Amino acid sequence: MHCAPLIDPAVRIADPPRPSGRRAVPELTVDLAAVAANTRVFAARAARLMAVVKADGFGHGAAEAAFAALGAGATSLGVTSVEEALFLRGAGIRVPILSWLNPVDGAFEEALRAGVSLAVPGREHLAAVVRAASRTGRPAQVHLHLDTGMSRDGADPAEWAHLCRQAREAERDGLVRVVGVMSHLGCADTPGDPCTDRALELFRDGAVTAARAGLQPRFRHLAATSATLTDPRTRFDLSRVGAGLFGIDPTRTTRLRPALTLTAPVISVRTVPAGARAGYGHAWTASRRTHLALLAVGYADGLPRTASDRAEVLLGGRRCPVVGRVSMDQVIVDSGERPAALGDIATVFGAGDRGEPTVLDWARWSGTIEHEIVTGLGARLRRTVRRSAVAA
């Protein structure tokens, strides 16, 4: 018996619905002026600044963040995948872009045609990039990537000299130009950690090895956000800064401005007596007569469930606790003696200027880091980009 397909392959599946219009819905506002201000902080400390806009610009919008950072002192962009780099090219960005995390069969030909530089973490990747250069007739600009202690991406130090010699051979053949030597620090969030000293020693040795092989890279880059802020030894010719552009300082040493504000409307209010229970599992019980407000935002929008019964929002000009478990689409807020009104707007997080919680607060309440909060925000949030004073 012949069965018809459940889905006609000729029919394009629509994108998921997103909020639209003027309805009061959860709204994420991206402050590009904050991105620009943070960029200037790093540009003043770095020899040159690469703005890292991977993961959709840490959840802020890759192209918008890139333009803001470039207008405030960044001279190049960094991403992980070739696909992210091609997206930026499609947005009209023509500055140098480095892609540093790709499989050995990555889209290297497309990268070379688009003028995207590639990080090379080993001999197999170098061979693949060389093949792509041969097929396209375009020499590849590469940054050799050395592992200096994270046991993650990058070439093993034992293989480094061989990789440098192989890269020099490819340069002689006109297929490759080594423009950079790079690595990443695993402990820079803790200034003074001795593992940074060891990584720095390995990186310097790696740069010497590259020079002995006949390579003359223009850029040596090791520092990201934390090291750029706290350790001048690590800055070399270029700093790669991502999280810091968006107001995140893992070292807690520098005042940066958060660039995201999340608000949500009150869609339901009720008065409950002492002993009333709330949420899944009845995890919260009212200790007194109180007023509850319901917000249409939850873990599908990026609010961590682990923040249940610890988080707060700003509602009616004061902090109010989130009670019960964070649900997929909603949270319950205890507004105490003062009831909220339908349509009131709660600030879930923001810059903290008005007493509202920040992304750092939510990270602490959920036992994670700010990076995870901002990159995990859901696609159904209505997004507004505030561009005022970006180039100021």
mmCIF file of N, CA and C in Angstrom, residues 270-323:
data_model
loop_
_atom_site.group_PDB
_atom_site.id
_atom_site.type_symbol
_atom_site.label_atom_id
_atom_site.label_comp_id
_atom_site.label_asym_id
_atom_site.label_seq_id
_atom_site.Cartn_x
_atom_site.Cartn_y
_atom_site.Cartn_z
ATOM 1 N N ARG A 270 -4.131 38.456 40.873
ATOM 2 C CA ARG A 270 -5.070 37.823 41.795
ATOM 3 C C ARG A 270 -4.628 38.079 43.225
ATOM 4 N N THR A 271 -5.598 37.989 44.135
ATOM 5 C CA THR A 271 -5.326 38.070 45.561
ATOM 6 C C THR A 271 -5.473 36.667 46.133
ATOM 7 N N VAL A 272 -4.497 36.234 46.934
ATOM 8 C CA VAL A 272 -4.531 34.879 47.491
ATOM 9 C C VAL A 272 -4.389 34.947 49.005
ATOM 10 N N PRO A 273 -5.011 34.014 49.735
ATOM 11 C CA PRO A 273 -4.910 34.013 51.197
ATOM 12 C C PRO A 273 -3.650 33.308 51.663
ATOM 13 N N ALA A 274 -3.328 33.471 52.924
ATOM 14 C CA ALA A 274 -2.233 32.699 53.513
ATOM 15 C C ALA A 274 -2.517 31.214 53.312
ATOM 16 N N GLY A 275 -1.487 30.473 52.936
ATOM 17 C CA GLY A 275 -1.649 29.046 52.692
ATOM 18 C C GLY A 275 -1.884 28.686 51.239
ATOM 19 N N ALA A 276 -2.153 29.678 50.395
ATOM 20 C CA ALA A 276 -2.330 29.389 48.973
ATOM 21 C C ALA A 276 -1.005 28.912 48.383
ATOM 22 N N ARG A 277 -1.107 27.999 47.431
ATOM 23 C CA ARG A 277 0.084 27.461 46.792
ATOM 24 C C ARG A 277 0.152 27.916 45.339
ATOM 25 N N ALA A 278 1.383 27.883 44.810
ATOM 26 C CA ALA A 278 1.563 28.431 43.460
ATOM 27 C C ALA A 278 2.516 27.566 42.661
ATOM 28 N N GLY A 279 2.209 27.436 41.367
ATOM 29 C CA GLY A 279 3.128 26.822 40.421
ATOM 30 C C GLY A 279 3.145 25.307 40.464
ATOM 31 N N TYR A 280 3.896 24.730 39.520
ATOM 32 C CA TYR A 280 4.030 23.274 39.456
ATOM 33 C C TYR A 280 4.625 22.734 40.750
ATOM 34 N N GLY A 281 4.051 21.622 41.194
ATOM 35 C CA GLY A 281 4.547 20.986 42.404
ATOM 36 C C GLY A 281 4.198 21.730 43.669
ATOM 37 N N HIS A 282 3.429 22.821 43.527
ATOM 38 C CA HIS A 282 3.086 23.654 44.682
ATOM 39 C C HIS A 282 4.330 23.958 45.505
ATOM 40 N N ALA A 283 5.384 24.374 44.796
ATOM 41 C CA ALA A 283 6.678 24.564 45.436
ATOM 42 C C ALA A 283 6.710 25.795 46.346
ATOM 43 N N TRP A 284 5.705 26.665 46.237
ATOM 44 C CA TRP A 284 5.660 27.868 47.072
ATOM 45 C C TRP A 284 4.314 27.947 47.758
ATOM 46 N N THR A 285 4.346 28.366 49.006
ATOM 47 C CA THR A 285 3.130 28.549 49.787
ATOM 48 C C THR A 285 3.121 29.962 50.357
ATOM 49 N N ALA A 286 2.012 30.656 50.221
ATOM 50 C CA ALA A 286 1.903 32.030 50.727
ATOM 51 C C ALA A 286 1.911 32.017 52.247
ATOM 52 N N SER A 287 2.750 32.829 52.842
ATOM 53 C CA SER A 287 2.824 32.924 54.301
ATOM 54 C C SER A 287 1.840 33.950 54.852
ATOM 55 N N ARG A 288 1.207 34.706 53.943
ATOM 56 C CA ARG A 288 0.293 35.761 54.335
ATOM 57 C C ARG A 288 -0.641 36.032 53.160
ATOM 58 N N ARG A 289 -1.660 36.797 53.405
ATOM 59 C CA ARG A 289 -2.486 37.257 52.292
ATOM 60 C C ARG A 289 -1.629 38.169 51.423
ATOM 61 N N THR A 290 -1.671 37.959 50.112
ATOM 62 C CA THR A 290 -0.803 38.732 49.237
ATOM 63 C C THR A 290 -1.396 38.822 47.846
ATOM 64 N N HIS A 291 -0.723 39.557 46.988
ATOM 65 C CA HIS A 291 -1.163 39.731 45.611
ATOM 66 C C HIS A 291 -0.129 39.114 44.671
ATOM 67 N N LEU A 292 -0.603 38.409 43.684
ATOM 68 C CA LEU A 292 0.256 37.762 42.700
ATOM 69 C C LEU A 292 0.008 38.364 41.322
ATOM 70 N N ALA A 293 1.074 38.465 40.563
ATOM 71 C CA ALA A 293 0.990 38.945 39.181
ATOM 72 C C ALA A 293 1.631 37.905 38.276
ATOM 73 N N LEU A 294 1.034 37.677 37.137
ATOM 74 C CA LEU A 294 1.533 36.678 36.194
ATOM 75 C C LEU A 294 2.198 37.377 35.012
ATOM 76 N N LEU A 295 3.435 36.978 34.701
ATOM 77 C CA LEU A 295 4.168 37.503 33.552
ATOM 78 C C LEU A 295 4.272 36.420 32.488
ATOM 79 N N ALA A 296 4.060 36.814 31.242
ATOM 80 C CA ALA A 296 4.091 35.844 30.134
ATOM 81 C C ALA A 296 5.511 35.687 29.598
ATOM 82 N N VAL A 297 6.391 35.179 30.424
ATOM 83 C CA VAL A 297 7.770 34.920 30.028
ATOM 84 C C VAL A 297 8.274 33.773 30.895
ATOM 85 N N GLY A 298 9.053 32.862 30.304
ATOM 86 C CA GLY A 298 9.484 31.697 31.067
ATOM 87 C C GLY A 298 10.753 31.090 30.521
ATOM 88 N N TYR A 299 10.962 29.820 30.816
ATOM 89 C CA TYR A 299 12.233 29.215 30.410
ATOM 90 C C TYR A 299 12.345 28.997 28.912
ATOM 91 N N ALA A 300 11.224 28.970 28.189
ATOM 92 C CA ALA A 300 11.321 28.928 26.727
ATOM 93 C C ALA A 300 11.864 30.237 26.170
ATOM 94 N N ASP A 301 11.819 31.277 26.967
ATOM 95 C CA ASP A 301 12.351 32.579 26.565
ATOM 96 C C ASP A 301 13.753 32.815 27.109
ATOM 97 N N GLY A 302 14.255 31.872 27.879
ATOM 98 C CA GLY A 302 15.620 31.972 28.367
ATOM 99 C C GLY A 302 15.774 32.197 29.857
ATOM 100 N N LEU A 303 14.674 32.275 30.606
ATOM 101 C CA LEU A 303 14.797 32.424 32.052
ATOM 102 C C LEU A 303 15.105 31.067 32.672
ATOM 103 N N PRO A 304 16.209 30.932 33.370
ATOM 104 C CA PRO A 304 16.589 29.604 33.882
ATOM 105 C C PRO A 304 15.602 29.085 34.931
ATOM 106 N N ARG A 305 15.189 27.855 34.782
ATOM 107 C CA ARG A 305 14.289 27.246 35.767
ATOM 108 C C ARG A 305 14.952 27.130 37.134
ATOM 109 N N THR A 306 16.284 27.033 37.124
ATOM 110 C CA THR A 306 17.016 26.908 38.376
ATOM 111 C C THR A 306 16.969 28.181 39.213
ATOM 112 N N ALA A 307 16.483 29.286 38.636
ATOM 113 C CA ALA A 307 16.332 30.526 39.401
ATOM 114 C C ALA A 307 15.006 30.590 40.146
ATOM 115 N N SER A 308 14.193 29.543 40.060
ATOM 116 C CA SER A 308 12.895 29.517 40.731
ATOM 117 C C SER A 308 13.032 29.799 42.216
ATOM 118 N N ASP A 309 12.108 30.617 42.745
ATOM 119 C CA ASP A 309 12.053 30.969 44.168
ATOM 120 C C ASP A 309 13.274 31.735 44.655
ATOM 121 N N ARG A 310 14.124 32.216 43.722
ATOM 122 C CA ARG A 310 15.248 33.065 44.107
ATOM 123 C C ARG A 310 15.252 34.378 43.321
ATOM 124 N N ALA A 311 14.733 34.333 42.116
ATOM 125 C CA ALA A 311 14.800 35.495 41.237
ATOM 126 C C ALA A 311 13.842 36.596 41.683
ATOM 127 N N GLU A 312 14.104 37.799 41.163
ATOM 128 C CA GLU A 312 13.256 38.956 41.403
ATOM 129 C C GLU A 312 13.085 39.722 40.097
ATOM 130 N N VAL A 313 12.037 40.545 40.033
ATOM 131 C CA VAL A 313 11.844 41.470 38.924
ATOM 132 C C VAL A 313 11.534 42.837 39.524
ATOM 133 N N LEU A 314 11.643 43.867 38.707
ATOM 134 C CA LEU A 314 11.244 45.215 39.122
ATOM 135 C C LEU A 314 9.817 45.440 38.641
ATOM 136 N N LEU A 315 8.902 45.655 39.582
ATOM 137 C CA LEU A 315 7.492 45.845 39.248
ATOM 138 C C LEU A 315 6.945 46.945 40.147
ATOM 139 N N GLY A 316 6.370 47.964 39.535
ATOM 140 C CA GLY A 316 5.843 49.067 40.319
ATOM 141 C C GLY A 316 6.905 49.842 41.066
ATOM 142 N N GLY A 317 8.111 49.894 40.504
ATOM 143 C CA GLY A 317 9.183 50.659 41.113
ATOM 144 C C GLY A 317 9.897 49.968 42.251
ATOM 145 N N ARG A 318 9.649 48.677 42.480
ATOM 146 C CA ARG A 318 10.325 47.958 43.559
ATOM 147 C C ARG A 318 10.583 46.521 43.157
ATOM 148 N N ARG A 319 11.546 45.926 43.830
ATOM 149 C CA ARG A 319 11.876 44.528 43.581
ATOM 150 C C ARG A 319 10.784 43.627 44.168
ATOM 151 N N CYS A 320 10.334 42.689 43.365
ATOM 152 C CA CYS A 320 9.334 41.714 43.809
ATOM 153 C C CYS A 320 9.840 40.317 43.488
ATOM 154 N N PRO A 321 9.648 39.366 44.399
ATOM 155 C CA PRO A 321 10.184 38.021 44.171
ATOM 156 C C PRO A 321 9.359 37.199 43.184
ATOM 157 N N VAL A 322 10.065 36.384 42.424
ATOM 158 C CA VAL A 322 9.427 35.351 41.613
ATOM 159 C C VAL A 322 9.147 34.175 42.539
ATOM 160 N N VAL A 323 7.900 33.717 42.563
ATOM 161 C CA VAL A 323 7.523 32.647 43.484
ATOM 162 C C VAL A 323 7.077 31.416 42.693
#
